[in-house]
Amino acid sequence: MGVGNGDHVVVYDGHSEGLMASARVWWMFRLFGHERVSVLDGGLRRWKFHWFPTVSGEPHTPEATNFTASFNPHFLRNYEQMLDNHTSRHKQVVDARSSARFKGDVPEPRPSLPSGGMKGAVNLHYSRLLDAQWGTVKTRSLLASEFQRSEVDLTQPVVATCGSGVTAAIIALAAHSLNT
């Protein structure tokens, strides 16, 4: 990819909701120790709407460079840690899925997964953190209201979860944007 440890990386995607996979890529970079990563708010769709420059054709092959990953375990929880948290409640568990999936009213899209949410978790559908028109992250005051409405205290540790790890990253990105 041509990304070195000192580079500032801006990630984006072309999802119709503005951002989706880019939040997960942001989280993955941070998981592996790369702090200088940003998400293009609104994604490629909003960028093109404002007539900002784009390129087409063969992709540029970047010069090879070294990246030394530094795994940050703070960004990941394993099964045993989640079981322990079920008892200790040291971290708030926030589920980014729809209310219907969280409550178990509809089946999961992956048949091997059971319906419903973790006991003690709160539900905050990721779309509540995004502007409906552009898919941009809502303003700080609106984000704070959404977390508060879901009874999530951002002065305490949060674990974000969903069905596959993509929309949970939107919860993490929004919480991070309020804490920076």
Short mmCIF file of N, CA and C in Angstrom, two decimals:
data_model
loop_
_atom_site.label_atom_id
_atom_site.label_comp_id
_atom_site.label_asym_id
_atom_site.label_seq_id
_atom_site.Cartn_x
_atom_site.Cartn_y
_atom_site.Cartn_z
N MET A 1 0.82 -1.20 0.00
CA MET A 1 0.00 0.00 0.00
C MET A 1 0.85 1.26 0.00
N GLY A 2 2.11 1.15 0.34
CA GLY A 2 2.95 2.33 0.39
C GLY A 2 2.74 3.19 1.62
N VAL A 3 2.22 2.62 2.69
CA VAL A 3 1.94 3.37 3.91
C VAL A 3 3.04 3.10 4.93
N GLY A 4 3.67 4.18 5.38
CA GLY A 4 4.69 4.07 6.42
C GLY A 4 4.13 4.50 7.76
N ASN A 5 4.86 4.20 8.82
CA ASN A 5 4.39 4.53 10.17
C ASN A 5 4.14 6.01 10.38
N GLY A 6 4.87 6.87 9.70
CA GLY A 6 4.71 8.31 9.89
C GLY A 6 3.68 8.96 8.99
N ASP A 7 3.11 8.20 8.07
CA ASP A 7 2.15 8.76 7.11
C ASP A 7 0.80 9.02 7.75
N HIS A 8 0.14 10.07 7.27
CA HIS A 8 -1.25 10.33 7.65
C HIS A 8 -2.11 9.71 6.55
N VAL A 9 -2.95 8.79 6.92
CA VAL A 9 -3.80 8.06 5.98
C VAL A 9 -5.22 8.60 6.07
N VAL A 10 -5.82 8.89 4.91
CA VAL A 10 -7.22 9.28 4.85
C VAL A 10 -7.95 8.16 4.12
N VAL A 11 -8.95 7.58 4.79
CA VAL A 11 -9.70 6.48 4.20
C VAL A 11 -11.10 6.96 3.81
N TYR A 12 -11.63 6.36 2.77
CA TYR A 12 -12.98 6.71 2.32
C TYR A 12 -13.58 5.52 1.62
N ASP A 13 -14.87 5.56 1.44
CA ASP A 13 -15.52 4.54 0.63
C ASP A 13 -16.64 5.17 -0.18
N GLY A 14 -17.22 4.40 -1.06
CA GLY A 14 -18.26 4.91 -1.93
C GLY A 14 -19.65 4.45 -1.54
N HIS A 15 -19.83 4.05 -0.30
CA HIS A 15 -21.12 3.53 0.15
C HIS A 15 -22.19 4.61 0.05
N SER A 16 -23.40 4.21 -0.28
CA SER A 16 -24.50 5.17 -0.44
C SER A 16 -24.83 5.89 0.85
N GLU A 17 -24.50 5.31 2.00
CA GLU A 17 -24.76 5.98 3.28
C GLU A 17 -23.64 6.93 3.67
N GLY A 18 -22.64 7.10 2.83
CA GLY A 18 -21.56 8.05 3.09
C GLY A 18 -20.32 7.42 3.62
N LEU A 19 -20.45 6.71 4.72
CA LEU A 19 -19.30 5.96 5.23
C LEU A 19 -19.80 4.66 5.79
N MET A 20 -19.03 3.65 5.60
CA MET A 20 -19.38 2.33 6.12
C MET A 20 -18.08 1.58 6.33
N ALA A 21 -17.52 1.06 5.27
CA ALA A 21 -16.27 0.30 5.38
C ALA A 21 -15.12 1.18 5.84
N SER A 22 -15.17 2.46 5.52
CA SER A 22 -14.06 3.35 5.90
C SER A 22 -13.90 3.44 7.42
N ALA A 23 -15.01 3.38 8.16
CA ALA A 23 -14.91 3.39 9.62
C ALA A 23 -14.21 2.13 10.10
N ARG A 24 -14.49 1.01 9.48
CA ARG A 24 -13.82 -0.24 9.85
C ARG A 24 -12.33 -0.18 9.50
N VAL A 25 -11.99 0.38 8.36
CA VAL A 25 -10.58 0.51 7.99
C VAL A 25 -9.87 1.43 8.98
N TRP A 26 -10.51 2.54 9.35
CA TRP A 26 -9.96 3.45 10.38
C TRP A 26 -9.66 2.68 11.64
N TRP A 27 -10.62 1.86 12.09
CA TRP A 27 -10.45 1.08 13.31
C TRP A 27 -9.31 0.07 13.17
N MET A 28 -9.22 -0.59 12.01
CA MET A 28 -8.16 -1.59 11.79
C MET A 28 -6.77 -0.94 11.84
N PHE A 29 -6.62 0.22 11.21
CA PHE A 29 -5.33 0.92 11.29
C PHE A 29 -4.97 1.18 12.75
N ARG A 30 -5.92 1.64 13.53
CA ARG A 30 -5.66 1.95 14.94
C ARG A 30 -5.37 0.68 15.74
N LEU A 31 -6.07 -0.41 15.42
CA LEU A 31 -5.81 -1.69 16.09
C LEU A 31 -4.35 -2.10 15.92
N PHE A 32 -3.79 -1.81 14.76
CA PHE A 32 -2.41 -2.19 14.48
C PHE A 32 -1.43 -1.04 14.69
N GLY A 33 -1.83 -0.06 15.50
CA GLY A 33 -0.90 0.95 15.99
C GLY A 33 -0.71 2.17 15.13
N HIS A 34 -1.50 2.34 14.10
CA HIS A 34 -1.35 3.53 13.25
C HIS A 34 -2.39 4.57 13.67
N GLU A 35 -1.95 5.56 14.42
CA GLU A 35 -2.85 6.58 14.98
C GLU A 35 -3.20 7.68 13.98
N ARG A 36 -2.33 7.91 13.01
CA ARG A 36 -2.55 9.03 12.08
C ARG A 36 -3.43 8.58 10.91
N VAL A 37 -4.70 8.36 11.22
CA VAL A 37 -5.66 7.93 10.21
C VAL A 37 -6.95 8.72 10.41
N SER A 38 -7.52 9.17 9.30
CA SER A 38 -8.76 9.95 9.32
C SER A 38 -9.74 9.34 8.33
N VAL A 39 -11.03 9.62 8.55
CA VAL A 39 -12.08 9.17 7.64
C VAL A 39 -12.60 10.39 6.89
N LEU A 40 -12.71 10.28 5.57
CA LEU A 40 -13.29 11.35 4.75
C LEU A 40 -14.79 11.37 5.04
N ASP A 41 -15.23 12.37 5.77
CA ASP A 41 -16.62 12.45 6.22
C ASP A 41 -17.56 12.61 5.03
N GLY A 42 -18.48 11.68 4.89
CA GLY A 42 -19.40 11.71 3.75
C GLY A 42 -18.93 10.86 2.59
N GLY A 43 -17.70 10.42 2.65
CA GLY A 43 -17.17 9.51 1.64
C GLY A 43 -17.02 10.12 0.26
N LEU A 44 -16.81 9.24 -0.70
CA LEU A 44 -16.59 9.66 -2.08
C LEU A 44 -17.82 10.33 -2.68
N ARG A 45 -19.00 9.89 -2.26
CA ARG A 45 -20.25 10.47 -2.78
C ARG A 45 -20.31 11.97 -2.51
N ARG A 46 -20.03 12.37 -1.29
CA ARG A 46 -20.07 13.80 -0.94
C ARG A 46 -18.92 14.56 -1.61
N TRP A 47 -17.76 13.93 -1.69
CA TRP A 47 -16.60 14.54 -2.35
C TRP A 47 -16.96 14.89 -3.79
N LYS A 48 -17.56 13.93 -4.51
CA LYS A 48 -17.92 14.16 -5.90
C LYS A 48 -19.04 15.20 -6.03
N PHE A 49 -19.98 15.22 -5.11
CA PHE A 49 -21.07 16.18 -5.14
C PHE A 49 -20.52 17.61 -5.13
N HIS A 50 -19.47 17.83 -4.37
CA HIS A 50 -18.86 19.16 -4.27
C HIS A 50 -17.85 19.43 -5.39
N TRP A 51 -17.78 18.55 -6.35
CA TRP A 51 -16.93 18.69 -7.52
C TRP A 51 -15.44 18.78 -7.17
N PHE A 52 -15.06 18.13 -6.08
CA PHE A 52 -13.64 18.06 -5.76
C PHE A 52 -12.99 17.12 -6.77
N PRO A 53 -11.71 17.29 -7.04
CA PRO A 53 -11.06 16.51 -8.10
C PRO A 53 -11.00 15.01 -7.79
N THR A 54 -11.15 14.23 -8.85
CA THR A 54 -11.00 12.78 -8.78
C THR A 54 -10.12 12.35 -9.94
N VAL A 55 -9.64 11.13 -9.89
CA VAL A 55 -8.84 10.59 -10.98
C VAL A 55 -9.47 9.28 -11.41
N SER A 56 -9.16 8.87 -12.62
CA SER A 56 -9.62 7.58 -13.11
C SER A 56 -8.48 6.94 -13.89
N GLY A 57 -8.69 5.73 -14.30
CA GLY A 57 -7.66 5.02 -15.04
C GLY A 57 -6.90 4.06 -14.15
N GLU A 58 -5.73 3.69 -14.61
CA GLU A 58 -4.89 2.75 -13.86
C GLU A 58 -4.49 3.35 -12.53
N PRO A 59 -4.60 2.57 -11.46
CA PRO A 59 -4.20 3.11 -10.15
C PRO A 59 -2.69 3.32 -10.08
N HIS A 60 -2.31 4.32 -9.33
CA HIS A 60 -0.91 4.63 -9.08
C HIS A 60 -0.33 3.56 -8.16
N THR A 61 0.80 3.01 -8.52
CA THR A 61 1.47 2.03 -7.67
C THR A 61 2.44 2.78 -6.77
N PRO A 62 2.15 2.82 -5.47
CA PRO A 62 3.02 3.57 -4.57
C PRO A 62 4.37 2.89 -4.39
N GLU A 63 5.33 3.69 -4.01
CA GLU A 63 6.66 3.18 -3.72
C GLU A 63 6.58 2.29 -2.48
N ALA A 64 7.26 1.17 -2.52
CA ALA A 64 7.25 0.26 -1.38
C ALA A 64 7.86 0.94 -0.16
N THR A 65 7.28 0.69 0.96
CA THR A 65 7.78 1.25 2.21
C THR A 65 7.53 0.24 3.33
N ASN A 66 8.14 0.45 4.45
CA ASN A 66 7.96 -0.46 5.58
C ASN A 66 6.94 0.11 6.55
N PHE A 67 6.09 -0.77 7.03
CA PHE A 67 5.17 -0.42 8.09
C PHE A 67 5.36 -1.45 9.19
N THR A 68 5.67 -0.98 10.38
CA THR A 68 5.83 -1.87 11.52
C THR A 68 4.58 -1.79 12.37
N ALA A 69 3.80 -2.85 12.33
CA ALA A 69 2.56 -2.89 13.11
C ALA A 69 2.87 -3.04 14.59
N SER A 70 2.02 -2.44 15.38
CA SER A 70 2.12 -2.54 16.83
C SER A 70 0.71 -2.80 17.36
N PHE A 71 0.41 -4.07 17.58
CA PHE A 71 -0.94 -4.47 17.97
C PHE A 71 -1.37 -3.77 19.26
N ASN A 72 -2.55 -3.16 19.23
CA ASN A 72 -3.08 -2.44 20.38
C ASN A 72 -4.26 -3.24 20.94
N PRO A 73 -4.04 -4.08 21.95
CA PRO A 73 -5.10 -4.94 22.46
C PRO A 73 -6.27 -4.18 23.08
N HIS A 74 -6.08 -2.90 23.36
CA HIS A 74 -7.15 -2.06 23.92
C HIS A 74 -8.36 -1.98 22.97
N PHE A 75 -8.13 -2.19 21.68
CA PHE A 75 -9.18 -2.05 20.68
C PHE A 75 -9.97 -3.33 20.41
N LEU A 76 -9.66 -4.40 21.13
CA LEU A 76 -10.28 -5.68 20.83
C LEU A 76 -10.60 -6.41 22.13
N ARG A 77 -11.73 -7.10 22.16
CA ARG A 77 -12.12 -7.91 23.31
C ARG A 77 -12.37 -9.34 22.84
N ASN A 78 -11.86 -10.29 23.60
CA ASN A 78 -12.10 -11.68 23.26
C ASN A 78 -13.30 -12.22 24.04
N TYR A 79 -13.64 -13.44 23.76
CA TYR A 79 -14.83 -14.07 24.37
C TYR A 79 -14.75 -14.06 25.89
N GLU A 80 -13.61 -14.45 26.43
CA GLU A 80 -13.45 -14.50 27.89
C GLU A 80 -13.59 -13.11 28.51
N GLN A 81 -13.03 -12.11 27.87
CA GLN A 81 -13.15 -10.74 28.38
C GLN A 81 -14.60 -10.27 28.37
N MET A 82 -15.34 -10.65 27.34
CA MET A 82 -16.75 -10.26 27.28
C MET A 82 -17.56 -11.00 28.35
N LEU A 83 -17.23 -12.27 28.60
CA LEU A 83 -17.91 -13.00 29.68
C LEU A 83 -17.61 -12.35 31.02
N ASP A 84 -16.35 -11.99 31.24
CA ASP A 84 -15.98 -11.31 32.49
C ASP A 84 -16.71 -9.98 32.62
N ASN A 85 -16.82 -9.26 31.52
CA ASN A 85 -17.51 -7.97 31.55
C ASN A 85 -19.00 -8.14 31.85
N HIS A 86 -19.55 -9.26 31.46
CA HIS A 86 -20.96 -9.53 31.75
C HIS A 86 -21.22 -9.47 33.26
N THR A 87 -20.23 -9.91 34.04
CA THR A 87 -20.34 -9.89 35.50
C THR A 87 -19.86 -8.56 36.08
N SER A 88 -18.70 -8.09 35.62
CA SER A 88 -18.08 -6.90 36.22
C SER A 88 -18.72 -5.59 35.77
N ARG A 89 -19.21 -5.55 34.53
CA ARG A 89 -19.79 -4.33 33.95
C ARG A 89 -18.80 -3.16 33.95
N HIS A 90 -17.51 -3.47 33.80
CA HIS A 90 -16.51 -2.41 33.75
C HIS A 90 -16.58 -1.61 32.45
N LYS A 91 -17.11 -2.23 31.42
CA LYS A 91 -17.23 -1.56 30.12
C LYS A 91 -18.69 -1.62 29.67
N GLN A 92 -19.14 -0.54 29.05
CA GLN A 92 -20.48 -0.50 28.49
C GLN A 92 -20.45 -1.17 27.12
N VAL A 93 -21.38 -2.04 26.86
CA VAL A 93 -21.47 -2.72 25.57
C VAL A 93 -22.57 -2.04 24.76
N VAL A 94 -22.19 -1.53 23.59
CA VAL A 94 -23.12 -0.80 22.73
C VAL A 94 -23.25 -1.57 21.42
N ASP A 95 -24.45 -1.97 21.09
CA ASP A 95 -24.75 -2.77 19.90
C ASP A 95 -25.24 -1.85 18.79
N ALA A 96 -24.56 -1.88 17.65
CA ALA A 96 -24.85 -0.97 16.53
C ALA A 96 -25.94 -1.48 15.59
N ARG A 97 -26.46 -2.67 15.83
CA ARG A 97 -27.46 -3.24 14.92
C ARG A 97 -28.82 -2.57 15.08
N SER A 98 -29.72 -2.88 14.18
CA SER A 98 -31.08 -2.34 14.27
C SER A 98 -31.75 -2.84 15.54
N SER A 99 -32.75 -2.10 15.98
CA SER A 99 -33.51 -2.47 17.17
C SER A 99 -34.14 -3.86 17.00
N ALA A 100 -34.66 -4.13 15.81
CA ALA A 100 -35.31 -5.43 15.56
C ALA A 100 -34.31 -6.58 15.68
N ARG A 101 -33.11 -6.40 15.18
CA ARG A 101 -32.09 -7.45 15.30
C ARG A 101 -31.63 -7.56 16.75
N PHE A 102 -31.45 -6.42 17.42
CA PHE A 102 -31.00 -6.40 18.81
C PHE A 102 -32.01 -7.12 19.71
N LYS A 103 -33.29 -6.88 19.48
CA LYS A 103 -34.35 -7.50 20.30
C LYS A 103 -34.63 -8.95 19.90
N GLY A 104 -34.10 -9.37 18.75
CA GLY A 104 -34.35 -10.73 18.29
C GLY A 104 -35.67 -10.89 17.57
N ASP A 105 -36.26 -9.77 17.13
CA ASP A 105 -37.55 -9.81 16.43
C ASP A 105 -37.41 -10.28 14.99
N VAL A 106 -36.22 -10.16 14.43
CA VAL A 106 -35.96 -10.62 13.06
C VAL A 106 -34.71 -11.50 13.09
N PRO A 107 -34.62 -12.44 12.16
CA PRO A 107 -33.43 -13.29 12.14
C PRO A 107 -32.19 -12.51 11.69
N GLU A 108 -31.06 -13.00 12.12
CA GLU A 108 -29.79 -12.42 11.68
C GLU A 108 -29.59 -12.75 10.20
N PRO A 109 -28.89 -11.87 9.45
CA PRO A 109 -28.65 -12.17 8.04
C PRO A 109 -27.74 -13.39 7.84
N ARG A 110 -26.96 -13.72 8.84
CA ARG A 110 -26.11 -14.91 8.79
C ARG A 110 -26.81 -16.00 9.61
N PRO A 111 -27.31 -17.04 8.96
CA PRO A 111 -28.12 -18.06 9.64
C PRO A 111 -27.42 -18.74 10.82
N SER A 112 -26.10 -18.75 10.84
CA SER A 112 -25.39 -19.43 11.92
C SER A 112 -25.39 -18.63 13.23
N LEU A 113 -25.80 -17.36 13.17
CA LEU A 113 -25.80 -16.51 14.37
C LEU A 113 -27.18 -16.47 15.01
N PRO A 114 -27.24 -16.58 16.33
CA PRO A 114 -28.54 -16.48 17.00
C PRO A 114 -29.05 -15.04 16.99
N SER A 115 -30.35 -14.88 17.08
CA SER A 115 -30.96 -13.54 17.13
C SER A 115 -30.84 -12.97 18.53
N GLY A 116 -30.97 -11.66 18.62
CA GLY A 116 -30.98 -10.98 19.92
C GLY A 116 -29.64 -10.39 20.28
N GLY A 117 -29.66 -9.60 21.37
CA GLY A 117 -28.45 -8.92 21.82
C GLY A 117 -27.90 -9.51 23.10
N MET A 118 -26.70 -9.08 23.46
CA MET A 118 -26.08 -9.53 24.70
C MET A 118 -26.80 -8.93 25.90
N LYS A 119 -26.96 -9.72 26.93
CA LYS A 119 -27.59 -9.24 28.15
C LYS A 119 -26.73 -8.10 28.72
N GLY A 120 -27.38 -7.00 29.05
CA GLY A 120 -26.68 -5.85 29.61
C GLY A 120 -26.22 -4.84 28.58
N ALA A 121 -26.29 -5.20 27.29
CA ALA A 121 -25.89 -4.27 26.24
C ALA A 121 -26.99 -3.25 25.99
N VAL A 122 -26.60 -2.11 25.43
CA VAL A 122 -27.58 -1.11 25.00
C VAL A 122 -27.55 -1.05 23.48
N ASN A 123 -28.65 -0.66 22.91
CA ASN A 123 -28.77 -0.59 21.46
C ASN A 123 -28.68 0.85 20.99
N LEU A 124 -27.77 1.10 20.07
CA LEU A 124 -27.66 2.41 19.42
C LEU A 124 -27.38 2.13 17.95
N HIS A 125 -28.44 2.14 17.15
CA HIS A 125 -28.26 1.84 15.73
C HIS A 125 -27.30 2.87 15.13
N TYR A 126 -26.33 2.37 14.39
CA TYR A 126 -25.29 3.24 13.83
C TYR A 126 -25.85 4.39 13.02
N SER A 127 -26.99 4.20 12.36
CA SER A 127 -27.54 5.25 11.50
C SER A 127 -27.93 6.50 12.29
N ARG A 128 -28.18 6.34 13.59
CA ARG A 128 -28.53 7.50 14.42
C ARG A 128 -27.34 8.44 14.60
N LEU A 129 -26.15 7.99 14.26
CA LEU A 129 -24.95 8.81 14.41
C LEU A 129 -24.55 9.50 13.11
N LEU A 130 -25.28 9.20 12.04
CA LEU A 130 -24.95 9.73 10.72
C LEU A 130 -26.07 10.63 10.21
N ASP A 131 -25.68 11.68 9.49
CA ASP A 131 -26.64 12.54 8.81
C ASP A 131 -27.31 11.72 7.72
N ALA A 132 -28.63 11.71 7.70
CA ALA A 132 -29.38 10.86 6.76
C ALA A 132 -29.13 11.24 5.30
N GLN A 133 -28.91 12.52 5.01
CA GLN A 133 -28.73 12.93 3.62
C GLN A 133 -27.35 12.56 3.09
N TRP A 134 -26.31 12.83 3.85
CA TRP A 134 -24.95 12.66 3.34
C TRP A 134 -24.17 11.51 3.94
N GLY A 135 -24.64 10.98 5.05
CA GLY A 135 -23.86 9.93 5.69
C GLY A 135 -22.64 10.47 6.41
N THR A 136 -22.63 11.77 6.66
CA THR A 136 -21.56 12.36 7.45
C THR A 136 -21.83 12.09 8.92
N VAL A 137 -20.77 12.09 9.72
CA VAL A 137 -20.95 11.95 11.16
C VAL A 137 -21.65 13.21 11.65
N LYS A 138 -22.66 13.03 12.50
CA LYS A 138 -23.41 14.19 13.01
C LYS A 138 -22.50 15.12 13.80
N THR A 139 -22.99 16.31 14.06
CA THR A 139 -22.23 17.29 14.84
C THR A 139 -21.98 16.75 16.24
N ARG A 140 -21.01 17.33 16.91
CA ARG A 140 -20.66 16.88 18.26
C ARG A 140 -21.87 16.94 19.20
N SER A 141 -22.66 18.00 19.12
CA SER A 141 -23.80 18.11 20.04
C SER A 141 -24.86 17.05 19.73
N LEU A 142 -25.10 16.77 18.45
CA LEU A 142 -26.07 15.74 18.09
C LEU A 142 -25.56 14.34 18.46
N LEU A 143 -24.26 14.11 18.27
CA LEU A 143 -23.69 12.83 18.69
C LEU A 143 -23.86 12.63 20.18
N ALA A 144 -23.51 13.67 20.94
CA ALA A 144 -23.62 13.58 22.40
C ALA A 144 -25.06 13.26 22.80
N SER A 145 -26.02 13.89 22.12
CA SER A 145 -27.44 13.63 22.41
C SER A 145 -27.82 12.18 22.13
N GLU A 146 -27.33 11.64 21.01
CA GLU A 146 -27.66 10.26 20.66
C GLU A 146 -27.08 9.27 21.67
N PHE A 147 -25.83 9.49 22.08
CA PHE A 147 -25.24 8.60 23.08
C PHE A 147 -26.00 8.73 24.40
N GLN A 148 -26.32 9.96 24.77
CA GLN A 148 -27.04 10.19 26.02
C GLN A 148 -28.43 9.54 25.98
N ARG A 149 -29.11 9.67 24.85
CA ARG A 149 -30.44 9.07 24.67
C ARG A 149 -30.40 7.55 24.84
N SER A 150 -29.28 6.96 24.50
CA SER A 150 -29.11 5.51 24.65
C SER A 150 -28.49 5.13 25.99
N GLU A 151 -28.32 6.14 26.84
CA GLU A 151 -27.75 5.95 28.18
C GLU A 151 -26.33 5.40 28.13
N VAL A 152 -25.54 5.91 27.18
CA VAL A 152 -24.13 5.56 27.08
C VAL A 152 -23.34 6.73 27.64
N ASP A 153 -22.55 6.45 28.66
CA ASP A 153 -21.72 7.46 29.32
C ASP A 153 -20.32 7.39 28.73
N LEU A 154 -19.99 8.36 27.88
CA LEU A 154 -18.70 8.32 27.20
C LEU A 154 -17.52 8.69 28.09
N THR A 155 -17.77 8.98 29.35
CA THR A 155 -16.64 9.14 30.28
C THR A 155 -16.20 7.77 30.80
N GLN A 156 -16.96 6.73 30.46
CA GLN A 156 -16.64 5.36 30.86
C GLN A 156 -16.27 4.54 29.62
N PRO A 157 -15.50 3.46 29.79
CA PRO A 157 -15.11 2.64 28.63
C PRO A 157 -16.31 2.04 27.90
N VAL A 158 -16.18 1.95 26.59
CA VAL A 158 -17.23 1.43 25.72
C VAL A 158 -16.67 0.31 24.86
N VAL A 159 -17.44 -0.75 24.70
CA VAL A 159 -17.15 -1.80 23.73
C VAL A 159 -18.27 -1.75 22.71
N ALA A 160 -17.93 -1.56 21.44
CA ALA A 160 -18.94 -1.52 20.37
C ALA A 160 -19.02 -2.90 19.73
N THR A 161 -20.24 -3.30 19.41
CA THR A 161 -20.44 -4.61 18.79
C THR A 161 -21.53 -4.51 17.73
N CYS A 162 -21.55 -5.48 16.84
CA CYS A 162 -22.59 -5.58 15.81
C CYS A 162 -22.56 -7.01 15.29
N GLY A 163 -23.01 -7.25 14.10
CA GLY A 163 -23.01 -8.60 13.56
C GLY A 163 -21.71 -9.03 12.93
N SER A 164 -20.94 -8.08 12.39
CA SER A 164 -19.71 -8.44 11.67
C SER A 164 -18.53 -7.52 11.96
N GLY A 165 -18.73 -6.47 12.73
CA GLY A 165 -17.63 -5.56 13.05
C GLY A 165 -17.56 -4.32 12.18
N VAL A 166 -18.43 -4.19 11.22
CA VAL A 166 -18.39 -3.01 10.34
C VAL A 166 -19.12 -1.83 10.97
N THR A 167 -20.38 -2.01 11.34
CA THR A 167 -21.13 -0.88 11.89
C THR A 167 -20.71 -0.56 13.32
N ALA A 168 -20.14 -1.53 14.04
CA ALA A 168 -19.59 -1.24 15.37
C ALA A 168 -18.47 -0.21 15.27
N ALA A 169 -17.74 -0.24 14.16
CA ALA A 169 -16.66 0.73 13.96
C ALA A 169 -17.21 2.15 13.83
N ILE A 170 -18.44 2.31 13.37
CA ILE A 170 -19.05 3.64 13.30
C ILE A 170 -19.32 4.14 14.71
N ILE A 171 -19.76 3.26 15.61
CA ILE A 171 -19.93 3.64 17.01
C ILE A 171 -18.59 4.09 17.58
N ALA A 172 -17.54 3.32 17.32
CA ALA A 172 -16.20 3.65 17.83
C ALA A 172 -15.71 4.98 17.27
N LEU A 173 -15.92 5.21 15.97
CA LEU A 173 -15.50 6.47 15.34
C LEU A 173 -16.24 7.66 15.94
N ALA A 174 -17.54 7.52 16.13
CA ALA A 174 -18.33 8.62 16.70
C ALA A 174 -17.91 8.90 18.14
N ALA A 175 -17.72 7.86 18.93
CA ALA A 175 -17.27 8.05 20.32
C ALA A 175 -15.90 8.70 20.35
N HIS A 176 -15.01 8.26 19.47
CA HIS A 176 -13.67 8.85 19.40
C HIS A 176 -13.74 10.33 19.03
N SER A 177 -14.62 10.67 18.10
CA SER A 177 -14.71 12.07 17.67
C SER A 177 -15.20 12.97 18.80
N LEU A 178 -15.96 12.42 19.73
CA LEU A 178 -16.41 13.21 20.88
C LEU A 178 -15.35 13.31 21.97
N ASN A 179 -14.43 12.37 21.98
CA ASN A 179 -13.40 12.34 23.02
C ASN A 179 -12.07 12.91 22.58
N THR A 180 -12.02 13.54 21.40
CA THR A 180 -10.76 14.14 20.94
C THR A 180 -10.88 15.64 20.90
#
